[in-house]
PDB file of C-alpha atoms and ligand atoms in Angstrom:
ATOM      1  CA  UNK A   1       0.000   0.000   0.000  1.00  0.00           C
ATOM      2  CA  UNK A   2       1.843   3.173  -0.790  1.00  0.00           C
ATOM      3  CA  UNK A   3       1.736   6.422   1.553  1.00  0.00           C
ATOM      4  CA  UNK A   4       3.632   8.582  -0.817  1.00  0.00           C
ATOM      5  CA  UNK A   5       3.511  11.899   0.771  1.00  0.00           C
ATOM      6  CA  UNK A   6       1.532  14.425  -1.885  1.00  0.00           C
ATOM      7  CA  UNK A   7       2.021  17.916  -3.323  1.00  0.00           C
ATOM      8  CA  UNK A   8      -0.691  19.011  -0.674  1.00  0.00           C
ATOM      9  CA  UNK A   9       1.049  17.542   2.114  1.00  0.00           C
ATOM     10  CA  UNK A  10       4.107  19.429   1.044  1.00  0.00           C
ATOM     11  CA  UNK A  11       2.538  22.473   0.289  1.00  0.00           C
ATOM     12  CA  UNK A  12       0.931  22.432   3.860  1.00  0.00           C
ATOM     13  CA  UNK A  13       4.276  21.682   5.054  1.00  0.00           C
ATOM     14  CA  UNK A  14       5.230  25.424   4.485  1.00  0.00           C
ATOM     15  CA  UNK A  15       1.840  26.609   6.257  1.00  0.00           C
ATOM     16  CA  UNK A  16       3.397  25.105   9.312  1.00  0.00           C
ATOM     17  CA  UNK A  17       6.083  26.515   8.892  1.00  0.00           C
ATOM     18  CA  UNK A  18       8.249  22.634   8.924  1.00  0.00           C
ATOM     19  CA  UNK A  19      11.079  22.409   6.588  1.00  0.00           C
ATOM     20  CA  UNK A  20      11.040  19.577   3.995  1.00  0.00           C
ATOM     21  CA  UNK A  21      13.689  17.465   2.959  1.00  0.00           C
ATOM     22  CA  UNK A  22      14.438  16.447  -0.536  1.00  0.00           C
ATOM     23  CA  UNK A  23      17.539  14.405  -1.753  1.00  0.00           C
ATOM     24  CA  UNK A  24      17.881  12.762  -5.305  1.00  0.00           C
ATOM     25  CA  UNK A  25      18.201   8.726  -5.846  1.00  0.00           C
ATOM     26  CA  UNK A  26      18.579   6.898  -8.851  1.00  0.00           C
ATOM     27  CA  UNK A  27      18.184   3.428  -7.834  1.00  0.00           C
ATOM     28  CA  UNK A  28      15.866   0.605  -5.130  1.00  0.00           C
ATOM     29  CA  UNK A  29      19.218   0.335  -2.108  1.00  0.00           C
ATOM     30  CA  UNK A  30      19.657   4.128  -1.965  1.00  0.00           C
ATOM     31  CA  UNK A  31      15.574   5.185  -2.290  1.00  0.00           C
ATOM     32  CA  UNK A  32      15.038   2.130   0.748  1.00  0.00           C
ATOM     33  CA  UNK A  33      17.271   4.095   2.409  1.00  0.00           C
ATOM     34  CA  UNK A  34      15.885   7.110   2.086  1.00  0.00           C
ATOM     35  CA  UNK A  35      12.547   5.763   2.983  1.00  0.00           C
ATOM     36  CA  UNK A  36      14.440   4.393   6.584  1.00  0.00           C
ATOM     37  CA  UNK A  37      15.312   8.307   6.516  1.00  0.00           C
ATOM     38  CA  UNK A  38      12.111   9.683   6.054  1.00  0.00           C
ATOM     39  CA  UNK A  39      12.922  12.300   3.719  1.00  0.00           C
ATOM     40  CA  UNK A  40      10.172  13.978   2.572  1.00  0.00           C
ATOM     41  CA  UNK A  41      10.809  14.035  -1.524  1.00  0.00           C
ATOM     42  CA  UNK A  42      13.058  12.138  -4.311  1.00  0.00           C
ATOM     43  CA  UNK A  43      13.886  13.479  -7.260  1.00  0.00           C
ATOM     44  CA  UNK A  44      15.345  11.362 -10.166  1.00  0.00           C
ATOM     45  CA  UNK A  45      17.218  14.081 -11.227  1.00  0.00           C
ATOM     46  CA  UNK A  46      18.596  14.456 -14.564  1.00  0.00           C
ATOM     47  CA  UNK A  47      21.453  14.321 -12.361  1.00  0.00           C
ATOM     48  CA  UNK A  48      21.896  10.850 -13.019  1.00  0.00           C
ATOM     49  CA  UNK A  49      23.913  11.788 -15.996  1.00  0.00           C
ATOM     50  CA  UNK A  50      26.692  13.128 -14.053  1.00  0.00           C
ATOM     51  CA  UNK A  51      26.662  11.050 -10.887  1.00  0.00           C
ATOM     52  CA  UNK A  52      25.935   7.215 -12.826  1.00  0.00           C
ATOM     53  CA  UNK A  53      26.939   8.203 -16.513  1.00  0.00           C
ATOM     54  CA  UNK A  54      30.292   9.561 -15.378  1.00  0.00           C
ATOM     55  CA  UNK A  55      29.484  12.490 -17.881  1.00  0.00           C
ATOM     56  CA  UNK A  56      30.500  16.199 -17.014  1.00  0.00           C
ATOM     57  CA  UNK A  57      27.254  18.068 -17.198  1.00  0.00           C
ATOM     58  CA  UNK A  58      23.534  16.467 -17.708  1.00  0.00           C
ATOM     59  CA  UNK A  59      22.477  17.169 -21.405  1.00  0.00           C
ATOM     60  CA  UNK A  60      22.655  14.028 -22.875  1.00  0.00           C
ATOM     61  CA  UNK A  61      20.542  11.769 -20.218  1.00  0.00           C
ATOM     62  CA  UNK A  62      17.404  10.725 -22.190  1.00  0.00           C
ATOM     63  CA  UNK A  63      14.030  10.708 -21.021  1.00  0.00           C
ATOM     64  CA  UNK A  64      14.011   6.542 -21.389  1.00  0.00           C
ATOM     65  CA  UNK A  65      17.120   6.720 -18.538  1.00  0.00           C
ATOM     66  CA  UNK A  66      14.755   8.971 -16.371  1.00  0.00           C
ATOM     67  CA  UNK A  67      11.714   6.495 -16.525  1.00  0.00           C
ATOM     68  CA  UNK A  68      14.701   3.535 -15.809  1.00  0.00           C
ATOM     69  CA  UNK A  69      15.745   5.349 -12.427  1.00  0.00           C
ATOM     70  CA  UNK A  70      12.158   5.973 -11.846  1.00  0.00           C
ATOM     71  CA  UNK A  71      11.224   2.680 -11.567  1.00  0.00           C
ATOM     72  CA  UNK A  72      14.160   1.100  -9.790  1.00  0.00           C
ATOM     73  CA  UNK A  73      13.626   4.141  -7.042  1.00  0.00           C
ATOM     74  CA  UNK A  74       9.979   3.375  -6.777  1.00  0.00           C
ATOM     75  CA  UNK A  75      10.820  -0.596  -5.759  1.00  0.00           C
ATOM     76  CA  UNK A  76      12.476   0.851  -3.275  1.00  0.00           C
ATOM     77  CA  UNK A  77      10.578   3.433  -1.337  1.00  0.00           C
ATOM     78  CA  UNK A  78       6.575   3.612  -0.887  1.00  0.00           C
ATOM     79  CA  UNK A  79       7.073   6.865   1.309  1.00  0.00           C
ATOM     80  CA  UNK A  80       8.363   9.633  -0.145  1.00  0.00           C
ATOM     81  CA  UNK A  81       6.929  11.913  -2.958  1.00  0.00           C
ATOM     82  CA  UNK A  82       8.123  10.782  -6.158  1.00  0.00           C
ATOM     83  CA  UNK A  83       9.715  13.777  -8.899  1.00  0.00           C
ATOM     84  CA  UNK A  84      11.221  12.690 -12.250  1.00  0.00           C
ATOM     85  CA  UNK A  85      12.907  15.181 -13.813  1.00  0.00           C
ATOM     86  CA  UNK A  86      12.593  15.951 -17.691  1.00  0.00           C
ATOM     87  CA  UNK A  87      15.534  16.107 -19.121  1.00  0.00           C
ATOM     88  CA  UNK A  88      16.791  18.374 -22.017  1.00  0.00           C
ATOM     89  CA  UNK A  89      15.574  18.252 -25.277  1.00  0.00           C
ATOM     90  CA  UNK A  90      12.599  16.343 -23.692  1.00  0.00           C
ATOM     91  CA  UNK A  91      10.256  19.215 -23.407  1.00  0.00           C
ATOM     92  CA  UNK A  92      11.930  22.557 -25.326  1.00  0.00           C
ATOM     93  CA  UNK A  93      10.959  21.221 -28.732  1.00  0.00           C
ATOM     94  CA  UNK A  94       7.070  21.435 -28.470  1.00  0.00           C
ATOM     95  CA  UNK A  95       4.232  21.631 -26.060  1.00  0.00           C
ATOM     96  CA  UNK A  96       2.729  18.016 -27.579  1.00  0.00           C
ATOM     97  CA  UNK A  97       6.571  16.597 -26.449  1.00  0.00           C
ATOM     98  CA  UNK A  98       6.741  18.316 -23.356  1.00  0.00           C
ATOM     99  CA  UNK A  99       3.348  16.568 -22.303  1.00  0.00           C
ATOM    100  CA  UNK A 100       4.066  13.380 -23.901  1.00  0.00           C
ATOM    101  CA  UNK A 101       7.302  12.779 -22.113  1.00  0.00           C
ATOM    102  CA  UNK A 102       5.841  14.326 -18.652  1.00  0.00           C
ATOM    103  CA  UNK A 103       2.870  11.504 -19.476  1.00  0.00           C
ATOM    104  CA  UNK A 104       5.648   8.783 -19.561  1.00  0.00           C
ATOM    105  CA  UNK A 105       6.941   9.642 -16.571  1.00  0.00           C
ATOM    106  CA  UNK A 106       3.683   9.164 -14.883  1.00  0.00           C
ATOM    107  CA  UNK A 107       2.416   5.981 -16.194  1.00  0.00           C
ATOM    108  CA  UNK A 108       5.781   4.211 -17.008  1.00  0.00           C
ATOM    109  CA  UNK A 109       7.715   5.568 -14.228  1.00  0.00           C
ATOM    110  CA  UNK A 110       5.768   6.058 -11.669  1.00  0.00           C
ATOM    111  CA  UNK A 111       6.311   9.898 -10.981  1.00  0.00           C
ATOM    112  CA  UNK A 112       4.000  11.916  -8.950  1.00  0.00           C
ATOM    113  CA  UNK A 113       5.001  14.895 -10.338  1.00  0.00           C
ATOM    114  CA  UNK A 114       7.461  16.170 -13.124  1.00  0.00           C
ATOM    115  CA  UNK A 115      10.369  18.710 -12.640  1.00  0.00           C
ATOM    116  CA  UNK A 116      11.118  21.484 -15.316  1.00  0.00           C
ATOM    117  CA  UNK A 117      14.316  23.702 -15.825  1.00  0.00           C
ATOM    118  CA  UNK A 118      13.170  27.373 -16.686  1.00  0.00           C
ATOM    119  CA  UNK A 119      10.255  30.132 -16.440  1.00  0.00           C
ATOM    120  CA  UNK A 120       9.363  32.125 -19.435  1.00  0.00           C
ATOM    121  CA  UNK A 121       8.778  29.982 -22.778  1.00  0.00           C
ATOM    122  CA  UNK A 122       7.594  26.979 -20.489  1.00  0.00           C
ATOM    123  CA  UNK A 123       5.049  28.559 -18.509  1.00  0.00           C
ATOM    124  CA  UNK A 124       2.418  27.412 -21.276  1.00  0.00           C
ATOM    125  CA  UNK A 125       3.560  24.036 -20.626  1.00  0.00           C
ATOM    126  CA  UNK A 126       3.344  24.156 -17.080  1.00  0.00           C
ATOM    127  CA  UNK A 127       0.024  25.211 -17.383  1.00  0.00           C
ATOM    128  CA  UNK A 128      -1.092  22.393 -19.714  1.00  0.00           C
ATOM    129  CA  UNK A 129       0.682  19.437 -17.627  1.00  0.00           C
ATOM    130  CA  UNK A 130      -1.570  20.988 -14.492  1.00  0.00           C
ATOM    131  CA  UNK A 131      -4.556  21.349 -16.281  1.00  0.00           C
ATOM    132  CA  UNK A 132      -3.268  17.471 -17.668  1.00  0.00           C
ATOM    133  CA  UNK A 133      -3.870  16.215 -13.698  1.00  0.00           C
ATOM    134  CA  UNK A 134       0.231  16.088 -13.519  1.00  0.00           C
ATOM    135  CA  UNK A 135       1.734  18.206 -10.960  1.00  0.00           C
ATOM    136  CA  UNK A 136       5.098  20.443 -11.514  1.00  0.00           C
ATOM    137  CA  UNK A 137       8.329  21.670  -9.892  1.00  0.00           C
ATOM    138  CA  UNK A 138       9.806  24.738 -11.257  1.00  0.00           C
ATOM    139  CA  UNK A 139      13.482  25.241 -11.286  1.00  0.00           C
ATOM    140  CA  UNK A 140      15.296  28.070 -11.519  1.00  0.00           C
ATOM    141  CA  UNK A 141      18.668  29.779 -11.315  1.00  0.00           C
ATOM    142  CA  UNK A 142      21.359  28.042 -11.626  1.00  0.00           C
ATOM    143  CA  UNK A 143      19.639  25.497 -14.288  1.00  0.00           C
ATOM    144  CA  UNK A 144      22.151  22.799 -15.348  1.00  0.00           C
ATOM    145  CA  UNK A 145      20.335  22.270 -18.700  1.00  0.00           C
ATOM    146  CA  UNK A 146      21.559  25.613 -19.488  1.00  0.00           C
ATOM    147  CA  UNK A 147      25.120  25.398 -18.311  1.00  0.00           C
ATOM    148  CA  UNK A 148      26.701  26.496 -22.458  1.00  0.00           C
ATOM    149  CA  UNK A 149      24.634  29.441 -21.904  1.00  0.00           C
ATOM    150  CA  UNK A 150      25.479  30.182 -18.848  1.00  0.00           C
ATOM    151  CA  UNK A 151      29.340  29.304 -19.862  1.00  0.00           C
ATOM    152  CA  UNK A 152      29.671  26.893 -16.794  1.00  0.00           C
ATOM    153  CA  UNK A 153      27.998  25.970 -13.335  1.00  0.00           C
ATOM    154  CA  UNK A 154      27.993  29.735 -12.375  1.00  0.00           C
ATOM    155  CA  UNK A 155      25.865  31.490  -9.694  1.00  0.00           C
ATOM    156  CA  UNK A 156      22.276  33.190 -11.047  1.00  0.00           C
ATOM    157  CA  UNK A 157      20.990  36.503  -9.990  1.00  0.00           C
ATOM    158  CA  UNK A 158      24.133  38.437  -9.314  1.00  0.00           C
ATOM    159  CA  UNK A 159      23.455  41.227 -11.770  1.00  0.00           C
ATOM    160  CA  UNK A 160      21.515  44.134 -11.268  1.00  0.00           C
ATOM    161  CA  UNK A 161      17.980  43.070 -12.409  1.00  0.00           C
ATOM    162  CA  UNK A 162      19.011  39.460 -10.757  1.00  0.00           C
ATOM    163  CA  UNK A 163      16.415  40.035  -8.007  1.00  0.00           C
ATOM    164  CA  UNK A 164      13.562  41.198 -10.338  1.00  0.00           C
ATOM    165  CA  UNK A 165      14.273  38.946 -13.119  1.00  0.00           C
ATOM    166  CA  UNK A 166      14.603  35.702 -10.643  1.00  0.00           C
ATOM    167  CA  UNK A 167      11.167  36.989  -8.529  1.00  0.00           C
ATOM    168  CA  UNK A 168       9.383  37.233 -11.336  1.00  0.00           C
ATOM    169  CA  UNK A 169      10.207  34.162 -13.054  1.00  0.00           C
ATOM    170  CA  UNK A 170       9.024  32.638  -9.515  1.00  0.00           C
ATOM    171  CA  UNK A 171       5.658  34.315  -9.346  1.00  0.00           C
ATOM    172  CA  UNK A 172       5.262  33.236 -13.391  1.00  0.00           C
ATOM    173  CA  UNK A 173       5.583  29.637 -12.096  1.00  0.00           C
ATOM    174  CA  UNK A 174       3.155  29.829  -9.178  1.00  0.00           C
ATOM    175  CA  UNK A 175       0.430  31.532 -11.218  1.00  0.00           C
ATOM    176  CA  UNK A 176       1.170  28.953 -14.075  1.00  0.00           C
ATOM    177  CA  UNK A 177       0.138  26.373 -11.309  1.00  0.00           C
ATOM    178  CA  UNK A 178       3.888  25.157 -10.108  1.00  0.00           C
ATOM    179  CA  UNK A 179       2.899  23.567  -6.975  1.00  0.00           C
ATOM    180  CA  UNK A 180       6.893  24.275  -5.746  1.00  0.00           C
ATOM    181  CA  UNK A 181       9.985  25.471  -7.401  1.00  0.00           C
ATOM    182  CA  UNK A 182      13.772  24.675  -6.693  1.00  0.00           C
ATOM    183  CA  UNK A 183      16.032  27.473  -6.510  1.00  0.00           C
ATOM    184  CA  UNK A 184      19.627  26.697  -7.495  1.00  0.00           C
ATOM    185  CA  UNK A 185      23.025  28.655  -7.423  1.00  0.00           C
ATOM    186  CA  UNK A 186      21.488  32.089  -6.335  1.00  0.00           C
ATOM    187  CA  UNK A 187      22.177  34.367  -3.823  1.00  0.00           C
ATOM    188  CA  UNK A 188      20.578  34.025  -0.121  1.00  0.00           C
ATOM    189  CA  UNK A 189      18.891  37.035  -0.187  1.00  0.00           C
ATOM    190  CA  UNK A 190      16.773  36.753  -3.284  1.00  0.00           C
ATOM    191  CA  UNK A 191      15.954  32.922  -2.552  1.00  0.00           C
ATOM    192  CA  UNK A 192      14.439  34.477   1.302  1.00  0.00           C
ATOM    193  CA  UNK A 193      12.674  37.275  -0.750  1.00  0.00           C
ATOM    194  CA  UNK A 194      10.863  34.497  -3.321  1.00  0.00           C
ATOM    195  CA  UNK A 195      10.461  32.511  -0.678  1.00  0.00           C
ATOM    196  CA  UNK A 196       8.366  34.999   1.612  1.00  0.00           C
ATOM    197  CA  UNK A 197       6.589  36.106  -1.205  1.00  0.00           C
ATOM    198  CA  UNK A 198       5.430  32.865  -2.389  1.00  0.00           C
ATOM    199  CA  UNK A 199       2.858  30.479  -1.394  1.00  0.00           C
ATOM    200  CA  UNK A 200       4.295  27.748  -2.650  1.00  0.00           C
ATOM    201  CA  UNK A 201       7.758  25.876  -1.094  1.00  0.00           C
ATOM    202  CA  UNK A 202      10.737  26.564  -2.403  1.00  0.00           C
ATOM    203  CA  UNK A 203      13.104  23.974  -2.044  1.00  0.00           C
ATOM    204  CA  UNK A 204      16.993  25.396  -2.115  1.00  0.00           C
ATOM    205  CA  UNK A 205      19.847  24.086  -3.362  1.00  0.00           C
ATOM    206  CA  UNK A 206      22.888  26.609  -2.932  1.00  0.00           C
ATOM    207  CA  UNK A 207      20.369  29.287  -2.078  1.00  0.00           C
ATOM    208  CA  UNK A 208      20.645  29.617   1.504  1.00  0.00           C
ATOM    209  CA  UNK A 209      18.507  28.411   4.859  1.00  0.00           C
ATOM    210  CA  UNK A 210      15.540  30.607   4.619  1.00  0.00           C
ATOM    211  CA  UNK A 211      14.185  28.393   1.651  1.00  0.00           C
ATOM    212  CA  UNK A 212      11.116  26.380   2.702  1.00  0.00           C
ATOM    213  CA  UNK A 213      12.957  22.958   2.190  1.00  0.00           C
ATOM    214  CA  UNK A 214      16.723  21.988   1.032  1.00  0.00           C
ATOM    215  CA  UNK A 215      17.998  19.413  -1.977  1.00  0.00           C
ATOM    216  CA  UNK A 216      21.294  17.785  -2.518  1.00  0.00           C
ATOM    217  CA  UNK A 217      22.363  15.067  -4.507  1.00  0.00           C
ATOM    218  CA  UNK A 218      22.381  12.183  -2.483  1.00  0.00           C
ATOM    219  CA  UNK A 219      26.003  10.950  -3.088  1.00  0.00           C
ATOM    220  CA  UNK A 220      27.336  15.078  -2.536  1.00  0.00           C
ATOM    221  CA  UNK A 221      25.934  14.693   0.919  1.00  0.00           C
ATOM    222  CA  UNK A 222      26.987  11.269   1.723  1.00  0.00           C
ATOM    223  CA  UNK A 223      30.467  12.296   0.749  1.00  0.00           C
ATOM    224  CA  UNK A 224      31.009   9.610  -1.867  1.00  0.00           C
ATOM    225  CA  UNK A 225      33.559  11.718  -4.108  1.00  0.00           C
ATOM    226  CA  UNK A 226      36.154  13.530  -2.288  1.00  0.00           C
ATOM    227  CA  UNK A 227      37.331  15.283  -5.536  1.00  0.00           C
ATOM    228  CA  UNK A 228      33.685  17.262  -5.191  1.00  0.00           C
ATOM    229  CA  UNK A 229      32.867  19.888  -2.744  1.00  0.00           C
ATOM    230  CA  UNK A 230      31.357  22.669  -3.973  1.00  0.00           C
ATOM    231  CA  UNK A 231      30.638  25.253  -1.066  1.00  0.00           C
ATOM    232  CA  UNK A 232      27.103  24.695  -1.002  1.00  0.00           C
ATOM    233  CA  UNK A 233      27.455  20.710   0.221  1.00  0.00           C
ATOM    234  CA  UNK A 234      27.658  19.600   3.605  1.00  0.00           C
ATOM    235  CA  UNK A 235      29.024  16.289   4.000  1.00  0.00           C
ATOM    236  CA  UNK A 236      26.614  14.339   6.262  1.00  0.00           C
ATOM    237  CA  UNK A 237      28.903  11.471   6.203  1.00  0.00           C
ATOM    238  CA  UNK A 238      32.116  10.625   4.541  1.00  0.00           C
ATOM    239  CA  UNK A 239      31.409   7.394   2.127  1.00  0.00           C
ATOM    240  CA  UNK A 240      34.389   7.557   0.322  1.00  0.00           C
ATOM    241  CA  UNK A 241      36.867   6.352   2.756  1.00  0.00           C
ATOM    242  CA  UNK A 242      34.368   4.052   4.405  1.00  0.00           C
ATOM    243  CA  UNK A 243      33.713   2.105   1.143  1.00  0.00           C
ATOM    244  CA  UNK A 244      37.468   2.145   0.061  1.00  0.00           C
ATOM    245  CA  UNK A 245      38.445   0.918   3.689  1.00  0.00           C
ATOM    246  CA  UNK A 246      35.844  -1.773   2.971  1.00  0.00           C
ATOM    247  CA  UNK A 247      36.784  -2.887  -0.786  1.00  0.00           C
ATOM    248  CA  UNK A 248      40.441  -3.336   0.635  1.00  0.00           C
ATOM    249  CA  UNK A 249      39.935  -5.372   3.393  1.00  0.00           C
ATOM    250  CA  UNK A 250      37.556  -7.715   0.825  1.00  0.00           C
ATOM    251  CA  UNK A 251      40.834  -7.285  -1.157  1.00  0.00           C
ATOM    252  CA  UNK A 252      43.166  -8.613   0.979  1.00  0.00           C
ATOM    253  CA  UNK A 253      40.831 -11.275   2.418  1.00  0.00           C
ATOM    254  CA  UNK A 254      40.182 -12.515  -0.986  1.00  0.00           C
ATOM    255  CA  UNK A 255      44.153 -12.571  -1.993  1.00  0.00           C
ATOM    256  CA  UNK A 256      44.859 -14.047   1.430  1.00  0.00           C
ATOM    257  CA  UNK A 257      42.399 -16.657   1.413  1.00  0.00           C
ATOM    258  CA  UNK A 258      40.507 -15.980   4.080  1.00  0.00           C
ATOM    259  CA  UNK A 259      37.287 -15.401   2.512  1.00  0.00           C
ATOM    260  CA  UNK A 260      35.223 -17.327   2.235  1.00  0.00           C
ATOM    261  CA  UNK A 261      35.452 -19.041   5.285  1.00  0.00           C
ATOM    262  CA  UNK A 262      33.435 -22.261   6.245  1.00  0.00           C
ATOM    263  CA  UNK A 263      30.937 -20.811   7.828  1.00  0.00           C
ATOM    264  CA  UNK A 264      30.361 -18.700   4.195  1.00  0.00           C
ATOM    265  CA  UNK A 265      30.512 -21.921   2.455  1.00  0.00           C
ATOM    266  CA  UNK A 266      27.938 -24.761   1.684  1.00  0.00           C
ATOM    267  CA  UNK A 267      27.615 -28.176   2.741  1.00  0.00           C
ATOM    268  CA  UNK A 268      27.094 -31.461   0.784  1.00  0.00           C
ATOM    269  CA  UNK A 269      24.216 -32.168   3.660  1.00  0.00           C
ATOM    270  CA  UNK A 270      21.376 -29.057   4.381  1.00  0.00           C
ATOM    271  CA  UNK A 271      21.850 -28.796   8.579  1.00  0.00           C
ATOM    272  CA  UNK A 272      19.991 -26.210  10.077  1.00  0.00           C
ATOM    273  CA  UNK A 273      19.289 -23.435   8.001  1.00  0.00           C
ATOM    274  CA  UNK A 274      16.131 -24.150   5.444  1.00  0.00           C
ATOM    275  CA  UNK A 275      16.567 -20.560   3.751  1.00  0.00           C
ATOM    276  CA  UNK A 276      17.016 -20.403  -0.064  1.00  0.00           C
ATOM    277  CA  UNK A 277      20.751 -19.424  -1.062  1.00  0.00           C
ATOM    278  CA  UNK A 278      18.987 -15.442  -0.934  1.00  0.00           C
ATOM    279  CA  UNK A 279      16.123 -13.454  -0.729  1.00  0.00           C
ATOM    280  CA  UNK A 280      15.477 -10.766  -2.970  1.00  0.00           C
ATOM    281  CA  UNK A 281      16.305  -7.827  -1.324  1.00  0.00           C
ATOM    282  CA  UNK A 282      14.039  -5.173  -0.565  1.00  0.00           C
ATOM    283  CA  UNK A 283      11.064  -6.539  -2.492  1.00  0.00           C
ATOM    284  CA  UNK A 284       7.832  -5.824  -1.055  1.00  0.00           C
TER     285      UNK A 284
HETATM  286  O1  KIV B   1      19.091  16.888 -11.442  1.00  0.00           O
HETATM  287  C1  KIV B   1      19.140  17.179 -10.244  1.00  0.00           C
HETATM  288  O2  KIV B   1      19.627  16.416  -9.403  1.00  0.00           O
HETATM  289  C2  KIV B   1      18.587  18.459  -9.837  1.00  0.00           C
HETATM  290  C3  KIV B   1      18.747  18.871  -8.408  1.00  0.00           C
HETATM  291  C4  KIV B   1      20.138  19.094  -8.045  1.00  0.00           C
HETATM  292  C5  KIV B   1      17.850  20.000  -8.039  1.00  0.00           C
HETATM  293  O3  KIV B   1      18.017  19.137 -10.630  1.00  0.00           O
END
């Protein structure tokens, strides 16, 4: 029975005044985890491209990859609200695309809601996949999708007309019917100012603590990748070390011999234990 949390829950979540809690997950062990966690949203974020594809920015994940991470995240977690991002190319071509590929994400991958880089151009859309029954996450600043343009991962809003341009981009989301928008890469005091004068959450990623909820991908704030710490991650734990200590003592105990031992080995004759050689993990 799922218990996925919805956009009204969220959205009521900033009424009260409680902070949500959003990380990204691309596959069933992490998004179990996360459920264990109780955080409040996953995003498959486009994301994926960098973090799993090895690839140095996100433009060439495809919209089947999305649905793929979608899937394998929804195995693993019933709890938290599920957002698949849409990645480029999958939406900027035409409004018929942009609600075609938001459709997929819904029935094929299980997506409560979609995710969209941008304001302007792709607040008709917006308004369409709303109107459709499928709910939307804005995103602005710092948008990946538009990192040529941008000529790298550079912080929004700095220039004079930052604060205007940014606010207003935020208020053409909420009226489009946005039920929450991510603010990326721009400074503190224009993600507070959105985020008083919305109604909606914001959700901040390098933005600063007054947002109405904070993102990170999941592996920058597990510390999983001690060549990448961009000022805006906190490292909640430090994977990196702990999985490499791991891998080399399975190293050494493989080379040495000592693994397996008996006890990690099978019999000729079943003794005590009637369990199959493994259960599928994490099925429910
Ligand atoms: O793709 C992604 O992971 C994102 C978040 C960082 C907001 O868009």
């Amino acid at each position: 029975m799922m218990k996925r949390k919805t956009t009204l829950q969220l959205q009521s979540m900033k009424s009260r005044e409680e902070k949500i809690s959003m990380v990204t997950a691309y596959d069933a062990t992490m998004s179990r985890l996360v459920e264990l966690a109780g955080i409040d949203i996953i995003l498959v974020g486009d994301s994926a491209g960098m973090v799993m594809q090895g690839r140095s920015d996100t433009l060439a994940v495809s919209i089947d990859e999305i649905i793929y991470h979608c899937q394998c995240v929804g195995r693993g977690n019933t709890t938290a609200h599920l957002v698949g991002d849409m990645p480029f190319m999958s939406y900027q071509t035409s409004l018929e695309e942009g609600l075609r590929n938001a459709g997929r994400l819904v029935k094929e991958g299980g997506c409560q809601s979609v995710k969209i880089e941008g304001a302007g151009r792709h607040l008709p859309l917006v308004e369409a996949l709303v109107d459709t029954g499928i709910p939307v996450m804005g995103h602005i600043g710092l948008t990946p999708q538009s990192v040529n343009k941008f000529g790298g991962f550079k912080v929004q809003g700095r220039d004079s007309d930052g604060l205007e341009r940014l606010l207003a981009e935020a208020k053409g989301l909420e009226k489009a019917g946005a039920y929450s928008i991510v603010l990326e890469g721009i400074p503190a005091s224009i993600a507070a100012r959105i985020s008083t004068e919305l109604h909606i959450p914001t959700i901040g990623i390098g933005a600063g603590k007054t947002c109405d909820g904070q993102v990170l991908v999941i592996q920058d704030l597990l510390g999983m990748n001690s060549s990448f710490k961009p000022k805006f991650v906190r490292l909640f734990a430090e994977l990196e070390a702990t999985i490499v200590e791991a891998l080399k003592d399975y190293d050494s105990a493989v080379k040495s011999g000592s693994f397996p031992s008996e006890e990690e080995s099978f019999g000729l004759t079943k003794k005590s234990s009637p369990s199959p050689v493994y259960s599928t993990p994490g099925k429910k």
